[in-house]
PDB file of C-alpha atoms and ligand atoms in Angstrom:
ATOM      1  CA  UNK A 711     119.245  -1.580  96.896  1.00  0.00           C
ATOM      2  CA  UNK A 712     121.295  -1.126  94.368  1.00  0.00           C
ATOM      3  CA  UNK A 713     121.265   1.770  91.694  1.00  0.00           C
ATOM      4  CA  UNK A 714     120.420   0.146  88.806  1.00  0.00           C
ATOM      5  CA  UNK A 715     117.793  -1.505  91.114  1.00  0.00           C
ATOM      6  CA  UNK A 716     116.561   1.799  91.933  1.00  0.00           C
ATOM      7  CA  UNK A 717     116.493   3.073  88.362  1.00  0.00           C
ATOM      8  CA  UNK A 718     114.274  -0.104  87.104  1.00  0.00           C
ATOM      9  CA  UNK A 719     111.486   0.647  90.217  1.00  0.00           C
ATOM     10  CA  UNK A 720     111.408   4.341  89.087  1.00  0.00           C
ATOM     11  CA  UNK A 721     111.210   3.414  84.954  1.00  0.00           C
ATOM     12  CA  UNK A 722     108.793   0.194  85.621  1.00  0.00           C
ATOM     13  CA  UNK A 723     105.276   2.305  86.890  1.00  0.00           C
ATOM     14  CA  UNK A 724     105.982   5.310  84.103  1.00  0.00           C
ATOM     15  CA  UNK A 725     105.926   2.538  80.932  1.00  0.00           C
ATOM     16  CA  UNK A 726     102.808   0.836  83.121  1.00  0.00           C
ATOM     17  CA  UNK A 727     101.842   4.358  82.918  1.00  0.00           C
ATOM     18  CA  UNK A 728     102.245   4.778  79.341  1.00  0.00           C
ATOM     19  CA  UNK A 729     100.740   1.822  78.372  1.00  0.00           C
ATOM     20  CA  UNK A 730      97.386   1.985  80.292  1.00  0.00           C
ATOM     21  CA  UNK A 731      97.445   5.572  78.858  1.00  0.00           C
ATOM     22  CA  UNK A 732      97.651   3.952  75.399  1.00  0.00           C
ATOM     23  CA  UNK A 733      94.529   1.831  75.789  1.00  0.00           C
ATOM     24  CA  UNK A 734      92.555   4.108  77.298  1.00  0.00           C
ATOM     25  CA  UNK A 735      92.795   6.267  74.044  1.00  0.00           C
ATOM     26  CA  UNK A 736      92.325   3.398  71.678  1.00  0.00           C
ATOM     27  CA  UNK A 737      89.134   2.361  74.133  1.00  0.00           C
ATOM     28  CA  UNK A 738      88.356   5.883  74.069  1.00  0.00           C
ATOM     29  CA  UNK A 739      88.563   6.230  70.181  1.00  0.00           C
ATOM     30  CA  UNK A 740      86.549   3.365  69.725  1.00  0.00           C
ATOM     31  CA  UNK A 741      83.532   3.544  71.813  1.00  0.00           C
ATOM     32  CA  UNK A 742      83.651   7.083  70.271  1.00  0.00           C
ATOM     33  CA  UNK A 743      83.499   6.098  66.546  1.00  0.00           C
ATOM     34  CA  UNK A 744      80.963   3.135  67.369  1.00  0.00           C
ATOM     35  CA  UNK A 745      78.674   5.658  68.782  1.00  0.00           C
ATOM     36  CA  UNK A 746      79.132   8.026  65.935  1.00  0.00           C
ATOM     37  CA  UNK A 747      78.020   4.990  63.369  1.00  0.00           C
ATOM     38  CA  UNK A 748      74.860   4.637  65.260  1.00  0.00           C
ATOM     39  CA  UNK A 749      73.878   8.016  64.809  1.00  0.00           C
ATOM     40  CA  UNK A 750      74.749   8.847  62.115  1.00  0.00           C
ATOM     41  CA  UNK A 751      73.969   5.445  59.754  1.00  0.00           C
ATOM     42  CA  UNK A 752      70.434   5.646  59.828  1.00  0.00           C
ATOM     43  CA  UNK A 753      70.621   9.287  58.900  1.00  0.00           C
ATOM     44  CA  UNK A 754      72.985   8.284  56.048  1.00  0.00           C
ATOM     45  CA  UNK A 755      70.963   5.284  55.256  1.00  0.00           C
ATOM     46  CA  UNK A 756      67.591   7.917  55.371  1.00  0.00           C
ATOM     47  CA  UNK A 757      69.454  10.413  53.197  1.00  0.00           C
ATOM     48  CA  UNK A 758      70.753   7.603  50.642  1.00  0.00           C
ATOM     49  CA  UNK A 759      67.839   5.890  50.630  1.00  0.00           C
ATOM     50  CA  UNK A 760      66.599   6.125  46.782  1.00  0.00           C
ATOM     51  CA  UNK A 761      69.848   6.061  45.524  1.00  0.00           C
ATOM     52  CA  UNK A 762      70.667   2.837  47.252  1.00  0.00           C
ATOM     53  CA  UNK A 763      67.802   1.535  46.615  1.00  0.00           C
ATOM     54  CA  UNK A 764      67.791   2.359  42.955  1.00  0.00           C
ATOM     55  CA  UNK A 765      64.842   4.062  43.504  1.00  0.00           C
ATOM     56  CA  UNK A 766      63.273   6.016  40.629  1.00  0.00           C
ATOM     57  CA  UNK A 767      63.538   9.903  42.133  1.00  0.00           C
ATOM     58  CA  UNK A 768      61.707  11.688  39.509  1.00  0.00           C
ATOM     59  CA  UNK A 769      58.411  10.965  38.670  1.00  0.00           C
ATOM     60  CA  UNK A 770      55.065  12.911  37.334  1.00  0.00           C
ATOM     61  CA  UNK A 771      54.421  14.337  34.229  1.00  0.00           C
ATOM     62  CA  UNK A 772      53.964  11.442  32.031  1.00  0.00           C
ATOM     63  CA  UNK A 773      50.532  10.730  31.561  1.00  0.00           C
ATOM     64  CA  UNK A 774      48.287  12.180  29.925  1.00  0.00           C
ATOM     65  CA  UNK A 775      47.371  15.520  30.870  1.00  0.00           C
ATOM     66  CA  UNK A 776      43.759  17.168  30.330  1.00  0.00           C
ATOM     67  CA  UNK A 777      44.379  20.580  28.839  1.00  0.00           C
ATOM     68  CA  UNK A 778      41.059  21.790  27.510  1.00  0.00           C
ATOM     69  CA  UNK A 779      37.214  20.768  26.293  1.00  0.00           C
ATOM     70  CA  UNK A 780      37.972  19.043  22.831  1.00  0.00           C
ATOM     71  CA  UNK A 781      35.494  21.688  21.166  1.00  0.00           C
ATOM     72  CA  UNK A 782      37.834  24.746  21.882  1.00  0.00           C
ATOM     73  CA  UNK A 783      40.253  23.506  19.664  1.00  0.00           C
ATOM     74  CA  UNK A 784      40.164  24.490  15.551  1.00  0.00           C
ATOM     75  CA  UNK A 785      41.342  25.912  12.979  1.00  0.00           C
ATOM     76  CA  UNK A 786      43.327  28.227  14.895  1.00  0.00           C
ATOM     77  CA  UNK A 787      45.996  27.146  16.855  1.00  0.00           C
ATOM     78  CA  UNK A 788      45.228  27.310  20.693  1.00  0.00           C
ATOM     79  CA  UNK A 789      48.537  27.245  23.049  1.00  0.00           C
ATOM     80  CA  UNK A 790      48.012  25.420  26.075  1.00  0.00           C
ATOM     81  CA  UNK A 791      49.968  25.005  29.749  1.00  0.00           C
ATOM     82  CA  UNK A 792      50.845  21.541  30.625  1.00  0.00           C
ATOM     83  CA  UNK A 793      50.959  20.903  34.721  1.00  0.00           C
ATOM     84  CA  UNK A 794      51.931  18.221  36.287  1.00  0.00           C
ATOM     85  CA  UNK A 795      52.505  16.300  39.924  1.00  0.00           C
ATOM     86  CA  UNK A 796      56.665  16.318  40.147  1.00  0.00           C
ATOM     87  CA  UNK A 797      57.693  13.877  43.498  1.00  0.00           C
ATOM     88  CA  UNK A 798      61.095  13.104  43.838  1.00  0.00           C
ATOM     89  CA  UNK A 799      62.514  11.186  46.751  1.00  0.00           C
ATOM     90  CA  UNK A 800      61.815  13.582  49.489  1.00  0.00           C
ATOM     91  CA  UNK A 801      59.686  16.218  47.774  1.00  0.00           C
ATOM     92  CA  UNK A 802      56.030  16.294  46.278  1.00  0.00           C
ATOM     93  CA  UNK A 803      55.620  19.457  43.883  1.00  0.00           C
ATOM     94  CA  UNK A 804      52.022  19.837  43.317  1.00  0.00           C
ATOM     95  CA  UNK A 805      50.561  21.409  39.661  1.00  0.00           C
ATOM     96  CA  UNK A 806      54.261  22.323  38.425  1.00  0.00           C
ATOM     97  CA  UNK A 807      53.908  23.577  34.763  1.00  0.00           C
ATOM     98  CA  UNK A 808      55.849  21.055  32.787  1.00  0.00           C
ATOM     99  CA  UNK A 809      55.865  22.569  29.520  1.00  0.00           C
ATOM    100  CA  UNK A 810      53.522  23.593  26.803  1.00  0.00           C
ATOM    101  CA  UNK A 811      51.586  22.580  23.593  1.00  0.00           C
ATOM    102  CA  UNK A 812      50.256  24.368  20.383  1.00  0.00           C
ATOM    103  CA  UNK A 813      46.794  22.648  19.622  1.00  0.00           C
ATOM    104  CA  UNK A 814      45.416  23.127  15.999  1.00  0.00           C
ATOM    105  CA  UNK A 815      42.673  21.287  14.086  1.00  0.00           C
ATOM    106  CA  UNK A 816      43.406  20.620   9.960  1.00  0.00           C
ATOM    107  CA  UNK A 817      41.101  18.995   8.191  1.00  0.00           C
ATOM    108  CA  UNK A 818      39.562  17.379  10.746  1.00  0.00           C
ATOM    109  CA  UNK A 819      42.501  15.950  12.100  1.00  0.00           C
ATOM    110  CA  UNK A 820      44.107  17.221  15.592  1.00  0.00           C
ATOM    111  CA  UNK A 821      47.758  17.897  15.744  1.00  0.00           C
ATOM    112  CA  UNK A 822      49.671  18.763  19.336  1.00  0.00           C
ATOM    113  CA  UNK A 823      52.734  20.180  19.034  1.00  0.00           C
ATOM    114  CA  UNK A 824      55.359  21.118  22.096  1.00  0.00           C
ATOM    115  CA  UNK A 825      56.248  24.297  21.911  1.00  0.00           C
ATOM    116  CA  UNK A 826      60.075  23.923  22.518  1.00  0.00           C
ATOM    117  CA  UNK A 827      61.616  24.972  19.225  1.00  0.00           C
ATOM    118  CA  UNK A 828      63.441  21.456  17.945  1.00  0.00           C
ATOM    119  CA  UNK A 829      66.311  24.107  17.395  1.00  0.00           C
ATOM    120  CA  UNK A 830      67.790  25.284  20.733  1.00  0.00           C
ATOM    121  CA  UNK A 831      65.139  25.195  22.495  1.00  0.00           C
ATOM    122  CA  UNK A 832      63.067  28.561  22.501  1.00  0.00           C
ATOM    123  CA  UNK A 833      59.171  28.766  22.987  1.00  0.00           C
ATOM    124  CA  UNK A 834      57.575  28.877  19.652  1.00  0.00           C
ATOM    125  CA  UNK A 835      54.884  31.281  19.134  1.00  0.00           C
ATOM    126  CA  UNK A 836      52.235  31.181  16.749  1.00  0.00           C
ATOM    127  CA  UNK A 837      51.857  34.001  13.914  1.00  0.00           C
ATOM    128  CA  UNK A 838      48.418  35.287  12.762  1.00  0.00           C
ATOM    129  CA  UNK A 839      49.752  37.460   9.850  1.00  0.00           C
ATOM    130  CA  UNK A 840      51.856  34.461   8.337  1.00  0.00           C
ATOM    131  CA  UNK A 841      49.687  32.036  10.189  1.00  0.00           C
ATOM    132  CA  UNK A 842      52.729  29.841  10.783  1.00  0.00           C
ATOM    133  CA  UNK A 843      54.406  28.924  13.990  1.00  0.00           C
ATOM    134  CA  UNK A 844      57.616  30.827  14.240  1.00  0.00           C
ATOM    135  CA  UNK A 845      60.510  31.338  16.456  1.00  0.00           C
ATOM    136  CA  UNK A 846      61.509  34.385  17.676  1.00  0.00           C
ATOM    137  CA  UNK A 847      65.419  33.189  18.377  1.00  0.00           C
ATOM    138  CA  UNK A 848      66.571  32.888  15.139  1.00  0.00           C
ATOM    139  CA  UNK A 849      63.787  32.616  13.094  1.00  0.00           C
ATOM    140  CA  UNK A 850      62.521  29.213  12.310  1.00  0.00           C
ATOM    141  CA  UNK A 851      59.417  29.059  10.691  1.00  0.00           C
ATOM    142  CA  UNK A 852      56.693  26.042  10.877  1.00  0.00           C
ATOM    143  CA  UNK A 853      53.716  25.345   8.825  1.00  0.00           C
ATOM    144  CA  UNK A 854      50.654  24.453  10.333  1.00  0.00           C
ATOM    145  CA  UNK A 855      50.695  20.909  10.465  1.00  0.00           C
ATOM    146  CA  UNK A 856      54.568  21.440  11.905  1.00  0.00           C
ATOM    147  CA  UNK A 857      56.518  21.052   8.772  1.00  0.00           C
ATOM    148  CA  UNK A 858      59.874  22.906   8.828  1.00  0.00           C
ATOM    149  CA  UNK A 859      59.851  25.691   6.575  1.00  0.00           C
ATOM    150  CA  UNK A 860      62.708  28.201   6.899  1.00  0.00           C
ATOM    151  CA  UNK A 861      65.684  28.541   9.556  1.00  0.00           C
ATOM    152  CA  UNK A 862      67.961  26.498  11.388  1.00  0.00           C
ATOM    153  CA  UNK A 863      65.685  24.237  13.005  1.00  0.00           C
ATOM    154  CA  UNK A 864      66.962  20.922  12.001  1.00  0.00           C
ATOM    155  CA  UNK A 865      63.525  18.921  11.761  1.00  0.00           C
ATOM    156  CA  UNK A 866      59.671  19.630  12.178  1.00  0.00           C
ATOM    157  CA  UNK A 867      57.696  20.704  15.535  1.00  0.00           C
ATOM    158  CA  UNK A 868      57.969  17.501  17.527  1.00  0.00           C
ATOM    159  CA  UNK A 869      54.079  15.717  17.618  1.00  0.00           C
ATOM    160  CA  UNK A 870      53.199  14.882  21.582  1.00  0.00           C
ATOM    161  CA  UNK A 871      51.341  12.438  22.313  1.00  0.00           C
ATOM    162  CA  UNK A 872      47.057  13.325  22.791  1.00  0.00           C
ATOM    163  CA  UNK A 873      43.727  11.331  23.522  1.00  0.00           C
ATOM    164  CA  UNK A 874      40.366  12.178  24.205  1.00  0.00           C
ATOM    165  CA  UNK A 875      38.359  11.740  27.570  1.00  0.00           C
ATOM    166  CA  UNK A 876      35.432  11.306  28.689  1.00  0.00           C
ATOM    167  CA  UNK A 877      33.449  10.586  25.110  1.00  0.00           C
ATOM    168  CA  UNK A 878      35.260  13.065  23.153  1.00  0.00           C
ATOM    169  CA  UNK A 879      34.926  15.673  25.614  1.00  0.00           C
ATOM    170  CA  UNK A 880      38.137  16.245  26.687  1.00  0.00           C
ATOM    171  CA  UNK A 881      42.010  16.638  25.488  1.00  0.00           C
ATOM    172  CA  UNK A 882      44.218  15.143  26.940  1.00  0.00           C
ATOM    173  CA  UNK A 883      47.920  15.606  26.237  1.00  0.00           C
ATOM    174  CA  UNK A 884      51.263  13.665  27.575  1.00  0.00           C
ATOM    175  CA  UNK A 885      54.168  15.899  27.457  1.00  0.00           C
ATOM    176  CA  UNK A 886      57.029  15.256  26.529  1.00  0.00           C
ATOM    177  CA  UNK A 887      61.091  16.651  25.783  1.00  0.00           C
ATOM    178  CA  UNK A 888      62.986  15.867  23.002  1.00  0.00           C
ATOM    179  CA  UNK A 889      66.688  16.388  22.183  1.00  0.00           C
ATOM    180  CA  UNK A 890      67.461  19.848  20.278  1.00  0.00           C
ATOM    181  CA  UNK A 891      69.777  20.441  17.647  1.00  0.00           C
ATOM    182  CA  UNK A 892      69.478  16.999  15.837  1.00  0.00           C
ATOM    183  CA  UNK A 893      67.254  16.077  12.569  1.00  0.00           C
ATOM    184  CA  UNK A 894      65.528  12.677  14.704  1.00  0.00           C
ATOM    185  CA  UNK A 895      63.025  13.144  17.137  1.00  0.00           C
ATOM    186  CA  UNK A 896      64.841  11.898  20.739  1.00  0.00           C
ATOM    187  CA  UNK A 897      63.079  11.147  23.747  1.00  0.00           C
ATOM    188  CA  UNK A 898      65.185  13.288  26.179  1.00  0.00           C
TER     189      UNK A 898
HETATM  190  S1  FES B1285      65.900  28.170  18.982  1.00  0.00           S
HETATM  191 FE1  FES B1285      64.344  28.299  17.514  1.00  0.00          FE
HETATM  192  S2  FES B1285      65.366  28.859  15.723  1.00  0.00           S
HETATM  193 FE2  FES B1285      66.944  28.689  17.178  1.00  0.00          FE
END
């Protein structure tokens, strides 16, 4: 045999070599990545689920909420806690306090106002002495029926929604955010 003859027998099995070796790792690499999609795609599909889906994720809070016994409301305004059932996507939050309402009775006629100051957002209070609503942050000032009356606040107490229940028995109140900082009343 000659020597080039032996130099092709000893290069011919290392490329056969080199080739199986390449296959093997691209067979390798794929069985590995299709067995990687099917675990991890339903997980991903799971976890993507209402977003895919266009699935509303936030939800609660606006109906109408009971807050009292229509007869403890008056002349004086009452403040009341708002809760609410919050379920997102993978979560149900049971009686999460959504917000809150002054309640106040003129002239017969109900008014409900949020307490988030229209402002920047800080809780309104009410104030015997003045008997206004007033806030503390930089000093807006409210009449009674919600009319803007001094400060920076750039409209009136935002109205919420009410209705009574049960034959006039109960108040019930829908809660609701508005944008601060602007003279119209925005629906966040
Ligand atoms: S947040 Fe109420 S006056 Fe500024």
């Amino acid at each position: 045999m000659s020597d080039e003859a032996k130099g092709q027998d000893t290069q011919t099995p290392s490329e056969g070599d080199d080739t199986r070796r390449a296959f093997l790792k691209v067979g390798v690499g794929a069985l590995g990545a299709g067995l990687a999609a099917v675990v991890v795609a339903p997980a991903l599909r799971y976890s993507l689920w209402p977003l895919a889906e266009g699935v509303e994720v936030t939800s609660g809070g606006d109906e109408f909420v009971v807050v009292g016994k229509r007869d403890q409301f008056g002349a004086v305004p009452v403040k009341v806690d708002i809760f609410a059932d919050r379920v997102d996507a993978w979560n149900r939050t049971k009686n999460v306090k959504i917000g809150s309402a002054w309640v106040v009775e003129l002239d017969g006629q109900l008014h409900a106002f949020s307490s988030v100051c229209p402002h920047l957002g800080c809780a309104v209070d009410y104030e015997a002495e003045s008997d206004k609503f007033v806030c503390p942050c930089h000093d807006s000032a409210f009449g009674l029926d919600g009319a803007h009356e001094a400060g920076p606040s750039p409209r009136p107490l935002d109205q919420l929604e009410f209705e009574e229940q049960q034959d006039g028995k109960l108040l019930a109140i829908r809660f609701e955010r508005f944008k601060q900082g602007i003279e119209d009343k925005v629906k966040v």
